[in-house]
C-alpha positions as a LaTeX table, in Angstrom:
\begin{tabular}{lrrr}
\hline
Residue & $x$ (\AA) & $y$ (\AA) & $z$ (\AA) \\
\hline
Met1 & $-16.42$ & 29.21 & 21.72 \\
Ser2 & $-16.57$ & 32.51 & 19.81 \\
Arg3 & $-16.88$ & 32.65 & 16.02 \\
Glu4 & $-13.30$ & 33.90 & 15.84 \\
Ala5 & $-12.04$ & 30.99 & 17.94 \\
Leu6 & $-14.03$ & 28.53 & 15.84 \\
Glu7 & $-12.49$ & 29.94 & 12.67 \\
Arg8 & $-8.98$ & 29.67 & 14.12 \\
Glu9 & $-9.52$ & 26.05 & 15.12 \\
Ala10 & $-11.03$ & 25.24 & 11.73 \\
Ala11 & $-8.03$ & 26.84 & 10.01 \\
Arg12 & $-5.65$ & 24.76 & 12.15 \\
Gln13 & $-7.47$ & 21.53 & 11.35 \\
Leu14 & $-7.67$ & 22.30 & 7.63 \\
His15 & $-3.92$ & 22.88 & 7.66 \\
Val16 & $-3.42$ & 19.38 & 9.08 \\
Met17 & $-5.72$ & 17.92 & 6.43 \\
Arg18 & $-4.01$ & 19.84 & 3.63 \\
Arg19 & $-0.44$ & 19.04 & 4.64 \\
Gly20 & 1.30 & 16.70 & 2.18 \\
Ala21 & $-1.75$ & 16.55 & $-0.10$ \\
Val22 & $-1.66$ & 17.04 & $-3.86$ \\
Ala23 & $-5.17$ & 18.52 & $-4.07$ \\
Phe24 & $-7.97$ & 19.50 & $-1.68$ \\
His25 & $-11.27$ & 19.69 & $-3.54$ \\
Gly26 & $-14.17$ & 21.38 & $-1.74$ \\
Glu27 & $-12.00$ & 22.95 & 0.97 \\
Glu28 & $-14.07$ & 26.13 & 1.26 \\
Glu29 & $-17.32$ & 24.13 & 1.51 \\
Leu30 & $-15.72$ & 21.98 & 4.18 \\
Arg31 & $-14.54$ & 25.03 & 6.14 \\
Glu32 & $-18.10$ & 26.08 & 6.90 \\
Arg33 & $-19.18$ & 22.51 & 7.65 \\
Leu34 & $-16.20$ & 22.10 & 9.98 \\
Ile35 & $-16.99$ & 25.33 & 11.84 \\
Ala36 & $-20.58$ & 24.15 & 12.34 \\
Ala37 & $-19.37$ & 20.74 & 13.53 \\
Leu38 & $-16.96$ & 22.33 & 16.00 \\
Glu39 & $-19.74$ & 24.56 & 17.34 \\
Glu40 & $-22.06$ & 21.56 & 17.74 \\
Gln41 & $-19.20$ & 19.42 & 19.14 \\
Arg42 & $-19.78$ & 16.62 & 16.63 \\
Pro43 & $-17.12$ & 14.90 & 14.55 \\
Leu44 & $-16.84$ & 14.89 & 10.78 \\
Arg45 & $-16.91$ & 11.54 & 9.00 \\
Ile46 & $-13.66$ & 10.79 & 7.13 \\
Lys47 & $-13.71$ & 7.92 & 4.65 \\
Leu48 & $-10.82$ & 5.86 & 3.29 \\
Gly49 & $-11.52$ & 2.77 & 1.21 \\
Met50 & $-9.15$ & $-0.03$ & 0.19 \\
Asp51 & $-9.91$ & $-3.13$ & $-1.84$ \\
Pro52 & $-8.58$ & $-6.48$ & $-0.55$ \\
Ser53 & $-7.03$ & $-7.29$ & $-3.94$ \\
Ala54 & $-3.93$ & $-8.69$ & $-2.19$ \\
Pro55 & $-3.49$ & $-10.23$ & 1.27 \\
Asp56 & $-1.03$ & $-7.60$ & 2.50 \\
Leu57 & $-1.09$ & $-3.84$ & 2.62 \\
His58 & 2.14 & $-2.21$ & 1.46 \\
Ile59 & 3.86 & 0.87 & 2.80 \\
Gly60 & 2.40 & 2.95 & $-0.05$ \\
His61 & $-1.00$ & 2.52 & 1.62 \\
Thr62 & 0.36 & 4.10 & 4.78 \\
Val63 & 0.62 & 7.54 & 3.14 \\
Val64 & $-3.17$ & 8.00 & 3.30 \\
Leu65 & $-3.53$ & 5.87 & 6.44 \\
Asn66 & $-1.21$ & 8.24 & 8.27 \\
Lys67 & $-3.35$ & 11.18 & 7.16 \\
Leu68 & $-6.49$ & 9.37 & 8.37 \\
Arg69 & $-4.84$ & 8.85 & 11.75 \\
Arg70 & $-3.88$ & 12.55 & 11.92 \\
Ile71 & $-7.49$ & 13.54 & 11.28 \\
Gln72 & $-8.65$ & 10.99 & 13.85 \\
Glu73 & $-6.37$ & 12.70 & 16.38 \\
Leu74 & $-8.27$ & 15.93 & 15.66 \\
Gly75 & $-11.37$ & 14.24 & 17.09 \\
His76 & $-13.12$ & 13.17 & 13.88 \\
Thr77 & $-14.53$ & 9.74 & 13.00 \\
Pro78 & $-12.36$ & 7.69 & 10.64 \\
Ile79 & $-14.17$ & 5.19 & 8.44 \\
Phe80 & $-11.96$ & 2.46 & 7.07 \\
Leu81 & $-13.90$ & 0.82 & 4.28 \\
Val82 & $-12.86$ & $-2.62$ & 3.09 \\
Gly83 & $-14.05$ & $-2.83$ & $-0.52$ \\
Asp84 & $-14.94$ & $-6.49$ & $-0.55$ \\
Phe85 & $-17.71$ & $-5.82$ & $-3.10$ \\
Thr86 & $-15.73$ & $-3.48$ & $-5.34$ \\
Ala87 & $-12.85$ & $-5.98$ & $-5.37$ \\
Arg88 & $-15.16$ & $-8.34$ & $-7.26$ \\
Ile89 & $-15.39$ & $-5.72$ & $-10.02$ \\
Gly90 & $-11.72$ & $-4.81$ & $-10.10$ \\
Asp91 & $-10.53$ & $-1.20$ & $-9.97$ \\
Pro92 & $-9.44$ & $-0.10$ & $-13.46$ \\
Ser93 & $-7.59$ & 2.99 & $-12.15$ \\
Gly94 & $-4.27$ & 3.39 & $-13.93$ \\
Lys95 & $-4.71$ & 0.15 & $-15.88$ \\
Asn96 & $-4.22$ & $-0.13$ & $-19.63$ \\
Lys97 & $-6.30$ & $-3.28$ & $-19.88$ \\
Thr98 & $-9.29$ & $-4.88$ & $-18.20$ \\
Arg99 & $-8.36$ & $-6.05$ & $-14.73$ \\
Pro100 & $-9.68$ & $-9.51$ & $-13.85$ \\
Ala101 & $-12.15$ & $-9.57$ & $-10.96$ \\
Leu102 & $-11.31$ & $-11.67$ & $-7.93$ \\
Asp103 & $-13.43$ & $-14.54$ & $-6.70$ \\
Ala104 & $-15.27$ & $-14.27$ & $-3.38$ \\
Asp105 & $-13.05$ & $-16.79$ & $-1.55$ \\
Thr106 & $-9.85$ & $-14.94$ & $-2.47$ \\
Ile107 & $-11.35$ & $-11.62$ & $-1.41$ \\
Glu108 & $-12.49$ & $-13.05$ & 1.92 \\
Gln109 & $-9.04$ & $-14.50$ & 2.63 \\
Asn110 & $-7.32$ & $-11.23$ & 1.68 \\
Ala111 & $-9.66$ & $-9.15$ & 3.84 \\
Lys112 & $-9.16$ & $-11.22$ & 6.99 \\
Thr113 & $-5.96$ & $-9.50$ & 8.09 \\
Tyr114 & $-6.73$ & $-5.98$ & 6.80 \\
Val115 & $-8.14$ & $-4.70$ & 10.08 \\
Glu116 & $-5.16$ & $-6.06$ & 12.04 \\
Gln117 & $-2.76$ & $-4.47$ & 9.57 \\
Val118 & $-4.56$ & $-1.13$ & 9.63 \\
Gly119 & $-4.51$ & $-1.32$ & 13.43 \\
Arg120 & $-0.75$ & $-0.85$ & 13.32 \\
Ile121 & $-1.39$ & 2.72 & 12.18 \\
Leu122 & $-4.98$ & 3.62 & 13.05 \\
Asp123 & $-6.84$ & 3.39 & 16.37 \\
Val124 & $-9.39$ & 0.90 & 15.03 \\
Asp125 & $-11.12$ & 0.61 & 18.42 \\
Asn126 & $-12.32$ & 4.18 & 17.90 \\
Ala127 & $-12.99$ & 3.95 & 14.18 \\
Glu128 & $-15.74$ & 2.60 & 11.98 \\
Val129 & $-14.57$ & $-0.43$ & 10.02 \\
Arg130 & $-17.07$ & $-1.29$ & 7.30 \\
Phe131 & $-17.39$ & $-3.65$ & 4.31 \\
Asn132 & $-19.28$ & $-2.34$ & 1.31 \\
Ser133 & $-20.89$ & $-5.72$ & 0.69 \\
Glu134 & $-23.10$ & $-4.75$ & 3.68 \\
Trp135 & $-25.24$ & $-2.53$ & 1.45 \\
Met136 & $-24.26$ & $-3.44$ & $-2.12$ \\
Glu137 & $-25.46$ & $-7.05$ & $-1.84$ \\
Asp138 & $-28.87$ & $-5.78$ & $-0.70$ \\
Leu139 & $-29.18$ & $-3.09$ & $-3.40$ \\
Ser140 & $-31.94$ & $-4.07$ & $-5.79$ \\
Ser141 & $-31.30$ & $-4.22$ & $-9.51$ \\
Ser142 & $-33.70$ & $-1.30$ & $-10.08$ \\
Asp143 & $-31.86$ & 0.80 & $-7.49$ \\
Phe144 & $-28.55$ & $-0.06$ & $-9.15$ \\
Val145 & $-29.88$ & 0.99 & $-12.55$ \\
Arg146 & $-31.16$ & 4.21 & $-10.97$ \\
Leu147 & $-27.69$ & 4.81 & $-9.50$ \\
Cys148 & $-26.07$ & 4.40 & $-12.91$ \\
Ser149 & $-28.54$ & 6.86 & $-14.46$ \\
His150 & $-26.81$ & 9.72 & $-12.63$ \\
Tyr151 & $-23.81$ & 9.74 & $-14.99$ \\
Thr152 & $-23.29$ & 9.61 & $-18.76$ \\
Val153 & $-20.94$ & 7.50 & $-20.87$ \\
Ala154 & $-19.39$ & 10.71 & $-22.17$ \\
Arg155 & $-18.51$ & 11.75 & $-18.62$ \\
Met156 & $-17.07$ & 8.32 & $-17.88$ \\
Leu157 & $-14.82$ & 8.61 & $-20.94$ \\
Glu158 & $-13.38$ & 11.82 & $-19.52$ \\
Arg159 & $-11.55$ & 9.62 & $-17.06$ \\
Asp160 & $-7.91$ & 9.55 & $-18.12$ \\
Asp161 & $-7.32$ & 5.79 & $-18.25$ \\
Phe162 & $-10.63$ & 5.14 & $-20.02$ \\
Ala163 & $-9.93$ & 7.93 & $-22.52$ \\
Lys164 & $-6.49$ & 6.57 & $-23.36$ \\
Arg165 & $-7.77$ & 3.02 & $-23.82$ \\
Tyr166 & $-10.68$ & 4.22 & $-25.96$ \\
Glu167 & $-8.34$ & 6.30 & $-28.12$ \\
Ala168 & $-6.00$ & 3.32 & $-28.53$ \\
Asn169 & $-8.88$ & 0.96 & $-29.38$ \\
Glu170 & $-8.15$ & $-1.04$ & $-26.23$ \\
Pro171 & $-11.23$ & $-2.90$ & $-24.95$ \\
Ile172 & $-13.14$ & $-1.47$ & $-21.98$ \\
Ala173 & $-15.53$ & $-3.93$ & $-20.37$ \\
Val174 & $-18.90$ & $-2.52$ & $-19.30$ \\
His175 & $-18.45$ & $-3.76$ & $-15.72$ \\
Glu176 & $-15.42$ & $-1.45$ & $-15.35$ \\
Phe177 & $-17.80$ & 1.52 & $-15.61$ \\
Leu178 & $-19.61$ & 0.21 & $-12.53$ \\
Tyr179 & $-16.63$ & 0.55 & $-10.17$ \\
Pro180 & $-16.80$ & 4.37 & $-9.80$ \\
Phe181 & $-20.56$ & 4.17 & $-9.22$ \\
Val182 & $-20.13$ & 1.73 & $-6.34$ \\
Gln183 & $-17.31$ & 3.76 & $-4.79$ \\
Ala184 & $-19.43$ & 6.90 & $-5.05$ \\
Tyr185 & $-22.48$ & 5.16 & $-3.57$ \\
Asp186 & $-20.35$ & 4.08 & $-0.62$ \\
Ser187 & $-19.96$ & 7.76 & 0.23 \\
Val188 & $-23.74$ & 8.20 & 0.08 \\
Val189 & $-24.37$ & 5.30 & 2.46 \\
Leu190 & $-21.62$ & 6.36 & 4.85 \\
Arg191 & $-22.57$ & 10.07 & 4.61 \\
Ala192 & $-18.90$ & 10.94 & 4.22 \\
Asp193 & $-17.79$ & 14.52 & 4.84 \\
Val194 & $-14.28$ & 13.88 & 3.52 \\
Glu195 & $-12.77$ & 11.10 & 1.42 \\
Leu196 & $-9.04$ & 10.41 & 1.20 \\
Gly197 & $-7.22$ & 8.65 & $-1.61$ \\
Gly198 & $-4.27$ & 8.57 & $-3.97$ \\
Thr199 & $-4.03$ & 10.74 & $-7.06$ \\
Asp200 & $-4.96$ & 7.72 & $-9.20$ \\
Gln201 & $-8.40$ & 7.79 & $-7.51$ \\
Thr202 & $-9.20$ & 11.44 & $-8.31$ \\
Phe203 & $-11.97$ & 10.70 & $-10.85$ \\
Asn204 & $-13.73$ & 8.20 & $-8.55$ \\
Leu205 & $-13.49$ & 10.50 & $-5.53$ \\
Leu206 & $-14.86$ & 13.52 & $-7.38$ \\
Met207 & $-17.66$ & 11.41 & $-8.81$ \\
Gly208 & $-18.60$ & 10.68 & $-5.20$ \\
Arg209 & $-19.18$ & 14.42 & $-4.69$ \\
Glu210 & $-21.60$ & 14.54 & $-7.61$ \\
Ile211 & $-23.51$ & 11.39 & $-6.67$ \\
Gln212 & $-23.92$ & 12.66 & $-3.10$ \\
Arg213 & $-25.47$ & 15.88 & $-4.48$ \\
Asp214 & $-27.85$ & 13.78 & $-6.61$ \\
Tyr215 & $-28.92$ & 11.92 & $-3.45$ \\
Gly216 & $-29.56$ & 15.17 & $-1.60$ \\
Gln217 & $-26.40$ & 15.16 & 0.53 \\
Pro218 & $-23.76$ & 17.85 & 0.90 \\
Pro219 & $-20.76$ & 16.78 & $-1.24$ \\
Gln220 & $-17.72$ & 15.33 & 0.44 \\
Ala221 & $-14.42$ & 17.13 & 0.32 \\
Val222 & $-11.74$ & 15.16 & $-1.52$ \\
Ile223 & $-8.10$ & 15.11 & $-0.43$ \\
Thr224 & $-5.68$ & 13.32 & $-2.77$ \\
His225 & $-2.14$ & 12.29 & $-1.94$ \\
Pro226 & 0.92 & 11.33 & $-3.99$ \\
Leu227 & 1.57 & 7.70 & $-4.81$ \\
Leu228 & 4.62 & 6.02 & $-3.34$ \\
Val229 & 6.45 & 4.19 & $-6.11$ \\
Gly230 & 7.86 & 0.70 & $-5.74$ \\
Thr231 & 11.45 & $-0.38$ & $-5.29$ \\
Asp232 & 11.94 & $-0.24$ & $-9.09$ \\
Gly233 & 10.52 & 3.26 & $-9.51$ \\
Ala234 & 7.17 & 2.10 & $-10.95$ \\
Lys235 & 3.81 & 2.30 & $-9.14$ \\
Met236 & 4.05 & 0.14 & $-6.03$ \\
Ser237 & 2.15 & $-3.10$ & $-6.44$ \\
Lys238 & 2.49 & $-6.52$ & $-4.85$ \\
Ser239 & 1.55 & $-8.06$ & $-8.21$ \\
Leu240 & 4.53 & $-6.36$ & $-9.84$ \\
Gly241 & 6.89 & $-7.64$ & $-7.16$ \\
Asn242 & 8.09 & $-4.13$ & $-6.31$ \\
Gly243 & 6.07 & $-3.64$ & $-3.13$ \\
Ile244 & 7.20 & $-3.47$ & 0.48 \\
Gly245 & 4.53 & $-5.06$ & 2.67 \\
Ile246 & 3.95 & $-3.85$ & 6.20 \\
Leu247 & 3.82 & $-7.54$ & 7.21 \\
Asp248 & 7.08 & $-8.41$ & 5.43 \\
Pro249 & 9.61 & $-10.08$ & 7.75 \\
Pro250 & 11.79 & $-7.35$ & 9.32 \\
Gly251 & 14.95 & $-8.49$ & 7.55 \\
Glu252 & 13.20 & $-8.56$ & 4.19 \\
Leu253 & 11.61 & $-5.16$ & 4.74 \\
Phe254 & 14.98 & $-3.72$ & 5.74 \\
Gly255 & 16.69 & $-5.22$ & 2.69 \\
Lys256 & 14.03 & $-3.96$ & 0.28 \\
Val257 & 14.41 & $-0.40$ & 1.55 \\
Met258 & 18.18 & $-0.69$ & 1.18 \\
Ser259 & 17.70 & $-1.77$ & $-2.45$ \\
Ile260 & 16.03 & 1.47 & $-3.57$ \\
Ser261 & 17.99 & 4.22 & $-5.32$ \\
Asp262 & 19.44 & 7.19 & $-3.46$ \\
Ala263 & 17.01 & 9.54 & $-5.24$ \\
Leu264 & 14.05 & 7.35 & $-4.32$ \\
Met265 & 14.99 & 7.12 & $-0.65$ \\
Leu266 & 14.43 & 10.89 & $-0.32$ \\
Glu267 & 10.94 & 10.50 & $-1.76$ \\
Tyr268 & 10.26 & 7.64 & 0.67 \\
Tyr269 & 11.32 & 9.80 & 3.60 \\
Asp270 & 9.27 & 12.80 & 2.46 \\
Leu271 & 6.07 & 10.75 & 2.02 \\
Leu272 & 6.43 & 8.43 & 5.00 \\
His273 & 8.04 & 10.35 & 7.87 \\
Asp274 & 4.69 & 11.67 & 9.16 \\
Asp275 & 6.47 & 14.20 & 11.39 \\
Arg276 & 8.48 & 11.44 & 13.06 \\
Trp277 & 12.09 & 10.41 & 12.66 \\
Gln278 & 13.45 & 13.72 & 13.97 \\
Asp279 & 16.93 & 12.18 & 14.07 \\
Leu280 & 16.81 & 11.75 & 10.28 \\
Glu281 & 15.59 & 15.27 & 9.53 \\
Pro282 & 19.01 & 17.01 & 9.67 \\
Arg283 & 20.51 & 14.30 & 7.47 \\
Arg284 & 17.63 & 14.68 & 4.98 \\
Glu285 & 18.25 & 18.41 & 4.87 \\
Ala286 & 21.99 & 17.89 & 4.33 \\
Leu287 & 21.32 & 15.50 & 1.44 \\
Gly288 & 19.00 & 18.08 & $-0.10$ \\
Trp289 & 21.92 & 20.51 & $-0.18$ \\
Gly290 & 24.22 & 17.93 & $-1.74$ \\
Gly291 & 25.99 & 16.91 & 1.47 \\
Gly292 & 25.67 & 14.09 & 3.98 \\
Asp293 & 26.19 & 10.35 & 3.64 \\
Pro294 & 23.47 & 8.66 & 1.51 \\
Met295 & 24.28 & 5.17 & 2.83 \\
Glu296 & 23.97 & 6.23 & 6.47 \\
Phe297 & 20.70 & 8.00 & 5.72 \\
Lys298 & 19.28 & 4.94 & 3.93 \\
Leu299 & 20.30 & 2.69 & 6.82 \\
Gly300 & 18.48 & 5.05 & 9.18 \\
Leu301 & 15.40 & 5.09 & 6.95 \\
Ala302 & 15.28 & 1.29 & 6.73 \\
Arg303 & 15.64 & 0.96 & 10.48 \\
Ala304 & 12.93 & 3.57 & 11.11 \\
Leu305 & 10.45 & 1.78 & 8.84 \\
Val306 & 11.09 & $-1.62$ & 10.42 \\
Glu307 & 10.70 & $-0.08$ & 13.86 \\
Arg308 & 7.38 & 1.47 & 12.85 \\
Phe309 & 5.86 & $-1.84$ & 11.79 \\
Ala310 & 7.73 & $-4.45$ & 13.84 \\
Gly311 & 9.21 & $-2.66$ & 16.86 \\
Ala312 & 12.60 & $-1.44$ & 18.04 \\
Glu313 & 14.09 & $-4.85$ & 18.78 \\
Ala314 & 13.20 & $-6.19$ & 15.34 \\
Ala315 & 14.72 & $-3.07$ & 13.78 \\
Arg316 & 18.01 & $-3.61$ & 15.65 \\
Asp317 & 18.12 & $-7.27$ & 14.60 \\
Ala318 & 17.32 & $-6.43$ & 10.97 \\
Ala319 & 20.07 & $-3.80$ & 10.87 \\
Glu320 & 22.59 & $-6.26$ & 12.32 \\
Gln321 & 21.51 & $-8.97$ & 9.89 \\
Phe322 & 21.94 & $-6.58$ & 6.96 \\
Arg323 & 25.39 & $-5.57$ & 8.18 \\
Ser324 & 26.58 & $-9.15$ & 8.53 \\
Val325 & 24.79 & $-10.81$ & 5.62 \\
Val326 & 24.86 & $-8.12$ & 2.93 \\
Gln327 & 27.73 & $-5.84$ & 3.87 \\
Ala328 & 30.09 & $-8.40$ & 5.46 \\
Lys329 & 28.74 & $-11.23$ & 3.23 \\
Glu330 & 28.30 & $-13.60$ & 6.18 \\
Ala331 & 25.59 & $-16.21$ & 6.53 \\
Pro332 & 22.80 & $-15.48$ & 9.04 \\
Lys333 & 23.78 & $-16.75$ & 12.50 \\
Asp334 & 20.40 & $-18.36$ & 13.21 \\
Leu335 & 20.23 & $-20.28$ & 9.93 \\
Glu336 & 18.82 & $-23.74$ & 10.61 \\
Glu337 & 19.94 & $-26.82$ & 8.73 \\
Val338 & 17.41 & $-28.39$ & 6.37 \\
Arg339 & 17.65 & $-32.07$ & 5.43 \\
Cys340 & 16.78 & $-33.16$ & 1.90 \\
Glu341 & 16.68 & $-36.56$ & 0.24 \\
Thr342 & 18.48 & $-37.03$ & $-3.04$ \\
Gly343 & 17.00 & $-39.11$ & $-5.86$ \\
Pro344 & 17.42 & $-42.84$ & $-6.60$ \\
Ala345 & 20.74 & $-42.09$ & $-8.31$ \\
Gly346 & 22.06 & $-40.46$ & $-5.14$ \\
Asp347 & 22.01 & $-36.92$ & $-6.49$ \\
Ile348 & 19.63 & $-33.98$ & $-7.09$ \\
Gly349 & 19.55 & $-31.19$ & $-9.65$ \\
Leu350 & 20.55 & $-27.74$ & $-8.39$ \\
Leu351 & 17.43 & $-26.06$ & $-9.79$ \\
Glu352 & 15.16 & $-28.65$ & $-8.20$ \\
Leu353 & 16.90 & $-28.14$ & $-4.87$ \\
Leu354 & 16.62 & $-24.35$ & $-5.05$ \\
Glu355 & 12.90 & $-24.67$ & $-5.74$ \\
Arg356 & 12.40 & $-27.24$ & $-2.98$ \\
Leu357 & 14.12 & $-24.93$ & $-0.47$ \\
Ala358 & 11.94 & $-21.98$ & $-1.63$ \\
Leu359 & 15.04 & $-20.01$ & $-2.57$ \\
Val360 & 13.45 & $-19.42$ & $-5.97$ \\
Ala361 & 9.83 & $-19.33$ & $-7.06$ \\
Ser362 & 10.43 & $-21.63$ & $-10.03$ \\
Arg363 & 13.17 & $-23.53$ & $-11.80$ \\
Ser364 & 13.12 & $-21.01$ & $-14.63$ \\
Glu365 & 13.86 & $-18.25$ & $-12.10$ \\
Gly366 & 16.66 & $-20.44$ & $-10.67$ \\
Arg367 & 18.16 & $-20.91$ & $-14.13$ \\
Arg368 & 18.07 & $-17.17$ & $-14.77$ \\
Leu369 & 19.77 & $-16.41$ & $-11.46$ \\
Val370 & 22.48 & $-19.01$ & $-12.07$ \\
Glu371 & 23.15 & $-17.52$ & $-15.49$ \\
Gln372 & 23.42 & $-14.09$ & $-13.84$ \\
Gly373 & 25.99 & $-15.40$ & $-11.35$ \\
Ala374 & 23.65 & $-14.83$ & $-8.41$ \\
Val375 & 23.83 & $-18.38$ & $-6.96$ \\
Arg376 & 26.66 & $-19.57$ & $-4.72$ \\
Ile377 & 27.46 & $-22.88$ & $-3.06$ \\
Asp378 & 29.81 & $-22.61$ & $-0.09$ \\
Gly379 & 30.83 & $-19.16$ & $-1.29$ \\
Glu380 & 31.65 & $-20.21$ & $-4.86$ \\
Val381 & 29.64 & $-18.87$ & $-7.80$ \\
Val382 & 27.79 & $-21.58$ & $-9.71$ \\
Ala383 & 27.92 & $-21.25$ & $-13.50$ \\
Asp384 & 26.17 & $-24.46$ & $-14.56$ \\
Pro385 & 22.37 & $-24.59$ & $-14.11$ \\
Thr386 & 22.41 & $-28.33$ & $-14.93$ \\
Leu387 & 24.67 & $-29.08$ & $-11.94$ \\
Arg388 & 23.71 & $-32.17$ & $-9.96$ \\
Met389 & 24.62 & $-32.37$ & $-6.28$ \\
Arg390 & 25.43 & $-35.47$ & $-4.25$ \\
Ala391 & 25.19 & $-36.11$ & $-0.48$ \\
Gly392 & 26.93 & $-33.65$ & 1.81 \\
Asp393 & 26.56 & $-30.40$ & 3.77 \\
Phe394 & 26.21 & $-27.15$ & 1.82 \\
Leu395 & 25.53 & $-23.44$ & 2.32 \\
Leu396 & 23.45 & $-22.07$ & $-0.55$ \\
Lys397 & 23.09 & $-18.37$ & $-1.27$ \\
Val398 & 20.78 & $-16.80$ & $-3.84$ \\
Gly399 & 21.12 & $-13.09$ & $-4.46$ \\
Lys400 & 22.17 & $-10.97$ & $-1.49$ \\
Arg401 & 19.75 & $-12.09$ & 1.21 \\
Arg402 & 18.48 & $-15.63$ & 0.55 \\
Phe403 & 20.36 & $-18.42$ & 2.32 \\
Ala404 & 19.84 & $-22.08$ & 3.12 \\
Arg405 & 22.02 & $-24.52$ & 5.03 \\
Val406 & 21.23 & $-27.97$ & 3.69 \\
Arg407 & 22.30 & $-31.55$ & 4.35 \\
Leu408 & 21.73 & $-33.81$ & 1.36 \\
Leu409 & 21.16 & $-37.43$ & 2.30 \\
\hline
\end{tabular}
């Protein structure tokens, strides 16, 4: 291939890498490295790390996972790094207080399904899947101290979240400073050419460039992407209860998407479409000009997301369930009857029953929902949280999508 052809192909691939990104650090350095790799017919190494701080990945993670898949399709080697060691430290990015570290058992349980989940987006059979405990557990204490000697406290305090907490006299635990070092050292071990991440990871990713230089490696390029916010408009997080998990049941996933605001649904489309959903593109364009039907667009978006993660049949069923349960206010057709024993007095408290049926997480949540008028028995709103129920058959509804058909004995 001629130099001119190599440059054209490099330009095409860099365009794919750049598309949808917020920033592309080291692009010009990468251009020359990419041209050399194309000439030698060897792939670049593209790193994406995620900590198993929760058992499920959410759709916000798919923004960078989709980019990793795109780069994989260009012929490069994707490295999906499960941060089972860094999860023990706890990533302080974007936090205004020290984040508690997770214990090893929790991390192991959370990590078990990560590869299967990532496999819904990435071709994991042709990717490197690594765990950073592989090398961090074997790193000697002297080597770790030597690693930390490559950066100063002053530089660490340039990081936005650390700077704000320091200025506000909020405590910063020493172990939080270690997280960026470990993430950077991962890039050294993996010899990463490119690292992907969200904008909240910018400091850590750029630190990786500097640490690689200190270890005699060419610095990785860094491509950052926007963060997908949760259903409430705040940063998406399972711990905040505003996340949409890629393993959520189809009906729940569909309902969560339908709960977001009209303004937010456009952001979801723009960050998640990944050049798919051509049928939604004209409707997105119409909404951008102030026309179109927002409800129809949101229904299409919800169906498209369920189809991506659960398949076409599940998407059709979820759409039908939403139409009947939420829009037509009907009970789900496949709702099974649950039998429950009452107490010695022949009755049971409503809040206890809601908790027993897993319609609420706690009795305090049940009380709050009753007081908000969000609990119905046989279609009638319940106003009394102290209600006691006797034997009989009942249809319970909590909120818009939680149902239970119960026989009290």
